[in-house]
PDB file of C-alpha atoms in Angstrom:
ATOM      1  CA  MET A 988    -116.039  51.682 -85.219  1.00  0.00           C
ATOM      2  CA  THR A 989    -113.443  53.978 -83.682  1.00  0.00           C
ATOM      3  CA  ALA A 990    -111.091  52.944 -80.914  1.00  0.00           C
ATOM      4  CA  VAL A 991    -112.849  55.220 -78.449  1.00  0.00           C
ATOM      5  CA  VAL A 992    -116.254  53.683 -79.215  1.00  0.00           C
ATOM      6  CA  ARG A 993    -114.858  50.136 -78.880  1.00  0.00           C
ATOM      7  CA  ALA A 994    -113.093  51.039 -75.651  1.00  0.00           C
ATOM      8  CA  SER A 995    -116.267  52.613 -74.278  1.00  0.00           C
ATOM      9  CA  ALA A 996    -118.324  49.563 -75.234  1.00  0.00           C
ATOM     10  CA  THR A 997    -115.797  47.273 -73.545  1.00  0.00           C
ATOM     11  CA  LEU A 998    -115.814  49.434 -70.424  1.00  0.00           C
ATOM     12  CA  ILE A 999    -119.627  49.422 -70.260  1.00  0.00           C
ATOM     13  CA  ARG A1000    -119.767  45.621 -70.667  1.00  0.00           C
ATOM     14  CA  MET A1001    -117.222  45.098 -67.910  1.00  0.00           C
ATOM     15  CA  LEU A1002    -118.819  47.583 -65.532  1.00  0.00           C
ATOM     16  CA  THR A1003    -122.259  46.083 -66.109  1.00  0.00           C
ATOM     17  CA  LYS A1004    -120.907  42.607 -65.391  1.00  0.00           C
ATOM     18  CA  ARG A1005    -119.205  43.858 -62.239  1.00  0.00           C
ATOM     19  CA  ARG A1006    -122.348  45.564 -61.008  1.00  0.00           C
ATOM     20  CA  ASP A1007    -124.184  42.264 -61.298  1.00  0.00           C
ATOM     21  CA  MET A1008    -121.669  40.594 -59.018  1.00  0.00           C
ATOM     22  CA  ASN A1009    -122.070  40.850 -55.251  1.00  0.00           C
ATOM     23  CA  ASN A1010    -118.766  42.421 -54.309  1.00  0.00           C
ATOM     24  CA  GLY A1011    -119.563  43.974 -50.944  1.00  0.00           C
ATOM     25  CA  TRP A1012    -116.097  45.039 -49.854  1.00  0.00           C
ATOM     26  CA  THR A1013    -115.425  47.014 -53.026  1.00  0.00           C
ATOM     27  CA  ASP A1014    -118.752  48.791 -52.573  1.00  0.00           C
ATOM     28  CA  GLN A1015    -117.568  49.785 -49.088  1.00  0.00           C
ATOM     29  CA  VAL A1016    -114.433  51.536 -50.341  1.00  0.00           C
ATOM     30  CA  VAL A1017    -115.710  53.708 -53.196  1.00  0.00           C
ATOM     31  CA  GLY A1018    -114.713  56.957 -51.462  1.00  0.00           C
ATOM     32  CA  GLU A1019    -111.275  55.623 -50.596  1.00  0.00           C
ATOM     33  CA  ARG A1020    -110.777  54.469 -54.187  1.00  0.00           C
ATOM     34  CA  MET A1021    -111.507  57.991 -55.408  1.00  0.00           C
ATOM     35  CA  THR A1022    -108.865  59.360 -53.037  1.00  0.00           C
ATOM     36  CA  VAL A1023    -106.322  56.736 -54.099  1.00  0.00           C
ATOM     37  CA  ASP A1024    -107.145  57.450 -57.764  1.00  0.00           C
ATOM     38  CA  LYS A1025    -106.141  61.080 -57.224  1.00  0.00           C
ATOM     39  CA  GLU A1026    -102.980  60.117 -55.353  1.00  0.00           C
ATOM     40  CA  PHE A1027    -102.075  57.549 -58.033  1.00  0.00           C
ATOM     41  CA  THR A1028    -102.323  60.004 -60.926  1.00  0.00           C
ATOM     42  CA  GLN A1029     -98.574  60.682 -60.963  1.00  0.00           C
ATOM     43  CA  ASP A1030     -97.839  56.949 -61.131  1.00  0.00           C
ATOM     44  CA  VAL A1031    -100.038  56.726 -64.230  1.00  0.00           C
ATOM     45  CA  ILE A1032     -98.386  59.784 -65.800  1.00  0.00           C
ATOM     46  CA  ASP A1033     -94.972  58.224 -65.158  1.00  0.00           C
ATOM     47  CA  SER A1034     -96.093  54.924 -66.705  1.00  0.00           C
ATOM     48  CA  GLU A1035     -96.281  53.975 -70.366  1.00  0.00           C
ATOM     49  CA  PHE A1036    -100.071  54.378 -70.289  1.00  0.00           C
ATOM     50  CA  SER A1037    -102.224  57.406 -70.935  1.00  0.00           C
ATOM     51  CA  ASN A1038    -105.068  58.213 -68.543  1.00  0.00           C
ATOM     52  CA  GLN A1039    -107.541  56.878 -71.106  1.00  0.00           C
ATOM     53  CA  GLU A1040    -105.608  53.613 -71.384  1.00  0.00           C
ATOM     54  CA  TRP A1041    -105.340  53.327 -67.582  1.00  0.00           C
ATOM     55  CA  ASN A1042    -109.105  53.738 -67.215  1.00  0.00           C
ATOM     56  CA  LEU A1043    -109.629  50.918 -69.700  1.00  0.00           C
ATOM     57  CA  ILE A1044    -107.084  48.734 -67.872  1.00  0.00           C
ATOM     58  CA  MET A1045    -108.855  49.343 -64.570  1.00  0.00           C
ATOM     59  CA  SER A1046    -112.134  48.246 -66.141  1.00  0.00           C
ATOM     60  CA  ALA A1047    -110.529  44.848 -66.760  1.00  0.00           C
ATOM     61  CA  VAL A1048    -108.967  44.476 -63.301  1.00  0.00           C
ATOM     62  CA  GLU A1049    -110.768  42.962 -60.342  1.00  0.00           C
ATOM     63  CA  PHE A1050    -109.361  43.502 -56.892  1.00  0.00           C
ATOM     64  CA  GLU A1051    -109.580  40.679 -54.403  1.00  0.00           C
ATOM     65  CA  ILE A1052    -108.521  40.297 -50.797  1.00  0.00           C
ATOM     66  CA  GLU A1053    -106.449  37.208 -50.113  1.00  0.00           C
ATOM     67  CA  ASP A1054    -106.887  35.731 -46.619  1.00  0.00           C
ATOM     68  CA  PRO A1055    -109.484  38.276 -45.434  1.00  0.00           C
ATOM     69  CA  GLU A1056    -110.147  36.178 -42.312  1.00  0.00           C
ATOM     70  CA  SER A1057    -106.798  37.378 -40.954  1.00  0.00           C
ATOM     71  CA  PRO A1058    -106.362  41.136 -41.515  1.00  0.00           C
ATOM     72  CA  ALA A1059    -102.723  40.922 -40.443  1.00  0.00           C
ATOM     73  CA  ASP A1060    -101.999  38.449 -43.262  1.00  0.00           C
ATOM     74  CA  ALA A1061    -104.564  39.726 -45.770  1.00  0.00           C
ATOM     75  CA  ARG A1062    -103.626  41.714 -48.811  1.00  0.00           C
ATOM     76  CA  ILE A1063    -105.312  43.253 -51.807  1.00  0.00           C
ATOM     77  CA  VAL A1064    -104.310  41.603 -55.060  1.00  0.00           C
ATOM     78  CA  ALA A1065    -105.135  42.663 -58.577  1.00  0.00           C
ATOM     79  CA  ASN A1066    -106.727  39.926 -60.647  1.00  0.00           C
ATOM     80  CA  THR A1067    -105.506  40.941 -64.094  1.00  0.00           C
ATOM     81  CA  GLU A1068    -106.441  37.855 -66.090  1.00  0.00           C
ATOM     82  CA  LYS A1069    -108.874  39.906 -68.222  1.00  0.00           C
ATOM     83  CA  VAL A1070    -106.324  42.572 -69.166  1.00  0.00           C
ATOM     84  CA  ALA A1071    -105.262  40.601 -72.240  1.00  0.00           C
ATOM     85  CA  THR A1072    -108.786  41.008 -73.640  1.00  0.00           C
ATOM     86  CA  ILE A1073    -108.461  44.789 -73.801  1.00  0.00           C
ATOM     87  CA  VAL A1074    -104.972  44.994 -75.327  1.00  0.00           C
ATOM     88  CA  PRO A1075    -106.375  45.495 -78.855  1.00  0.00           C
ATOM     89  CA  GLU A1076    -108.357  48.491 -77.583  1.00  0.00           C
ATOM     90  CA  LEU A1077    -105.224  49.816 -75.854  1.00  0.00           C
ATOM     91  CA  ASP A1078    -103.355  49.539 -79.128  1.00  0.00           C
ATOM     92  CA  ASP A1079    -106.183  51.307 -80.955  1.00  0.00           C
ATOM     93  CA  ILE A1080    -106.203  54.147 -78.423  1.00  0.00           C
ATOM     94  CA  ASN A1081    -102.431  54.445 -78.719  1.00  0.00           C
ATOM     95  CA  ALA A1082    -102.521  54.478 -82.533  1.00  0.00           C
ATOM     96  CA  GLN A1083    -105.291  57.068 -82.530  1.00  0.00           C
ATOM     97  CA  MET A1084    -103.432  59.309 -80.086  1.00  0.00           C
ATOM     98  CA  GLN A1085    -100.192  59.030 -82.087  1.00  0.00           C
ATOM     99  CA  ALA A1086    -102.050  59.851 -85.290  1.00  0.00           C
ATOM    100  CA  MET A1087    -103.341  63.012 -83.620  1.00  0.00           C
ATOM    101  CA  GLY A1088     -99.819  64.169 -82.906  1.00  0.00           C
ATOM    102  CA  GLY A1089     -98.591  62.546 -79.751  1.00  0.00           C
ATOM    103  CA  VAL A1090     -99.496  61.405 -76.309  1.00  0.00           C
ATOM    104  CA  PRO A1091     -99.939  64.361 -73.961  1.00  0.00           C
ATOM    105  CA  GLY A1092     -99.964  63.792 -70.232  1.00  0.00           C
ATOM    106  CA  GLY A1093     -97.999  60.564 -70.230  1.00  0.00           C
ATOM    107  CA  GLY A1094     -98.721  57.232 -71.708  1.00  0.00           C
ATOM    108  CA  SER A1095     -97.628  54.842 -74.381  1.00  0.00           C
ATOM    109  CA  ARG A1096     -94.184  56.268 -74.768  1.00  0.00           C
ATOM    110  CA  ASP A1097     -91.319  54.178 -76.072  1.00  0.00           C
ATOM    111  CA  ARG A1098     -93.217  51.098 -77.085  1.00  0.00           C
ATOM    112  CA  GLY A1099     -90.353  49.952 -79.228  1.00  0.00           C
ATOM    113  CA  SER A1100     -92.081  50.692 -82.518  1.00  0.00           C
ATOM    114  CA  GLY A1101     -89.021  52.254 -84.045  1.00  0.00           C
ATOM    115  CA  GLY A1102     -89.740  55.396 -85.991  1.00  0.00           C
ATOM    116  CA  GLY A1103     -93.288  55.879 -84.818  1.00  0.00           C
ATOM    117  CA  GLY A1104     -95.049  58.253 -87.156  1.00  0.00           C
ATOM    118  CA  ILE A1105     -98.437  58.067 -88.738  1.00  0.00           C
ATOM    119  CA  VAL A1106     -97.620  55.265 -91.198  1.00  0.00           C
ATOM    120  CA  ASP A1107     -96.465  52.975 -88.376  1.00  0.00           C
ATOM    121  CA  SER A1108     -99.513  53.971 -86.322  1.00  0.00           C
ATOM    122  CA  VAL A1109    -101.886  53.116 -89.151  1.00  0.00           C
ATOM    123  CA  LYS A1110    -100.064  49.837 -89.836  1.00  0.00           C
ATOM    124  CA  SER A1111    -100.234  48.948 -86.159  1.00  0.00           C
ATOM    125  CA  ALA A1112    -103.929  49.857 -85.934  1.00  0.00           C
ATOM    126  CA  LEU A1113    -104.615  47.619 -88.927  1.00  0.00           C
ATOM    127  CA  GLY A1114    -102.623  44.778 -87.406  1.00  0.00           C
ATOM    128  CA  MET A1115     -99.950  45.010 -90.088  1.00  0.00           C
ATOM    129  CA  GLY A1116     -96.903  45.177 -87.866  1.00  0.00           C
ATOM    130  CA  GLY A1117     -95.195  48.129 -86.347  1.00  0.00           C
ATOM    131  CA  ASP A1118     -92.323  46.616 -84.416  1.00  0.00           C
ATOM    132  CA  GLY A1119     -91.919  43.244 -86.061  1.00  0.00           C
ATOM    133  CA  GLY A1120     -92.804  41.228 -82.949  1.00  0.00           C
ATOM    134  CA  ASP A1121     -95.842  39.032 -82.870  1.00  0.00           C
ATOM    135  CA  ASP A1122     -97.078  38.700 -79.291  1.00  0.00           C
ATOM    136  CA  GLU A1123     -94.089  40.174 -77.468  1.00  0.00           C
ATOM    137  CA  PRO A1124     -95.343  43.783 -77.336  1.00  0.00           C
ATOM    138  CA  ASP A1125     -98.755  42.644 -76.142  1.00  0.00           C
ATOM    139  CA  GLN A1126     -97.215  40.564 -73.345  1.00  0.00           C
ATOM    140  CA  LYS A1127     -95.033  43.498 -72.326  1.00  0.00           C
ATOM    141  CA  ARG A1128     -98.097  45.736 -72.135  1.00  0.00           C
ATOM    142  CA  ILE A1129    -100.023  43.107 -70.190  1.00  0.00           C
ATOM    143  CA  ASP A1130     -97.123  42.776 -67.751  1.00  0.00           C
ATOM    144  CA  ALA A1131     -96.793  46.561 -67.394  1.00  0.00           C
ATOM    145  CA  ALA A1132    -100.540  46.943 -66.833  1.00  0.00           C
ATOM    146  CA  SER A1133    -100.556  44.115 -64.293  1.00  0.00           C
ATOM    147  CA  GLU A1134     -97.616  45.604 -62.412  1.00  0.00           C
ATOM    148  CA  LEU A1135     -99.252  49.043 -62.296  1.00  0.00           C
ATOM    149  CA  ALA A1136    -102.565  47.559 -61.143  1.00  0.00           C
ATOM    150  CA  GLY A1137    -100.712  45.627 -58.441  1.00  0.00           C
ATOM    151  CA  ARG A1138     -99.112  48.853 -57.203  1.00  0.00           C
ATOM    152  CA  TYR A1139    -102.546  50.483 -57.175  1.00  0.00           C
ATOM    153  CA  GLY A1140    -103.853  47.634 -55.006  1.00  0.00           C
ATOM    154  CA  GLU A1141    -100.950  48.121 -52.593  1.00  0.00           C
ATOM    155  CA  GLU A1142    -101.698  51.850 -52.417  1.00  0.00           C
ATOM    156  CA  LEU A1143    -105.383  51.155 -51.765  1.00  0.00           C
ATOM    157  CA  GLN A1144    -104.553  48.749 -48.954  1.00  0.00           C
ATOM    158  CA  ALA A1145    -102.083  51.205 -47.398  1.00  0.00           C
ATOM    159  CA  HIS A1146    -104.737  53.923 -47.570  1.00  0.00           C
ATOM    160  CA  LEU A1147    -107.360  51.705 -45.928  1.00  0.00           C
ATOM    161  CA  GLU A1148    -104.899  50.772 -43.199  1.00  0.00           C
ATOM    162  CA  SER A1149    -103.994  54.420 -42.574  1.00  0.00           C
ATOM    163  CA  LYS A1150    -107.687  55.303 -42.228  1.00  0.00           C
ATOM    164  CA  GLY A1151    -108.322  52.416 -39.801  1.00  0.00           C
ATOM    165  CA  ARG A1152    -110.718  50.688 -42.213  1.00  0.00           C
ATOM    166  CA  TRP A1153    -108.661  47.626 -43.155  1.00  0.00           C
ATOM    167  CA  GLU A1154    -110.102  45.253 -40.528  1.00  0.00           C
ATOM    168  CA  GLU A1155    -113.665  46.316 -41.366  1.00  0.00           C
ATOM    169  CA  VAL A1156    -113.080  45.780 -45.090  1.00  0.00           C
ATOM    170  CA  CYS A1157    -111.478  42.393 -44.448  1.00  0.00           C
ATOM    171  CA  ALA A1158    -114.474  41.356 -42.332  1.00  0.00           C
ATOM    172  CA  VAL A1159    -116.855  42.245 -45.182  1.00  0.00           C
ATOM    173  CA  ALA A1160    -114.685  40.357 -47.684  1.00  0.00           C
ATOM    174  CA  ALA A1161    -114.521  37.317 -45.394  1.00  0.00           C
ATOM    175  CA  ARG A1162    -118.332  37.164 -45.280  1.00  0.00           C
ATOM    176  CA  ALA A1163    -118.695  37.399 -49.063  1.00  0.00           C
ATOM    177  CA  PRO A1164    -119.353  34.170 -50.949  1.00  0.00           C
ATOM    178  CA  ALA A1165    -116.460  32.816 -52.982  1.00  0.00           C
ATOM    179  CA  ASP A1166    -116.590  33.359 -56.749  1.00  0.00           C
ATOM    180  CA  ASP A1167    -117.604  29.749 -57.334  1.00  0.00           C
ATOM    181  CA  GLU A1168    -120.512  30.107 -54.877  1.00  0.00           C
ATOM    182  CA  ARG A1169    -122.091  33.056 -56.667  1.00  0.00           C
TER     183      ARG A1169
END
């Protein structure tokens, strides 16, 4: 199974699971998310992730509003605990893109793999090394993905505030049952 097929299957599983959850506030901001996605494109290009990798990361991130009862204190936070589950797919996408001659449009640059090249890409894709570290590169990618997702959440909140929708969204989130009540 190719990296793209595995990544697509993972994305479909996560999206299907999300659709089954009652997440009213996120349903209310679909249009705003599309606008923020466009505005955030440069941040993704400037990051170590390709657009394809970023889309996969976002499929593993769940945004939550902390303290929605008080819009002045509330904030959007990125729950990134599932990002670690998609790191192998990220690595596969990266190896596949490097094997095809590079990473156009940003993404996965300077991952510390030394010489790079197709041999290192194949070794990495097969789990046979690449940079000599065991879990360190994965943790760095998880941290980078989490940081980028956090910035996206901040941008989304700023956008909602600028459009005068923040209090409305917080009210919807405050009415939603907690995760353990679903």
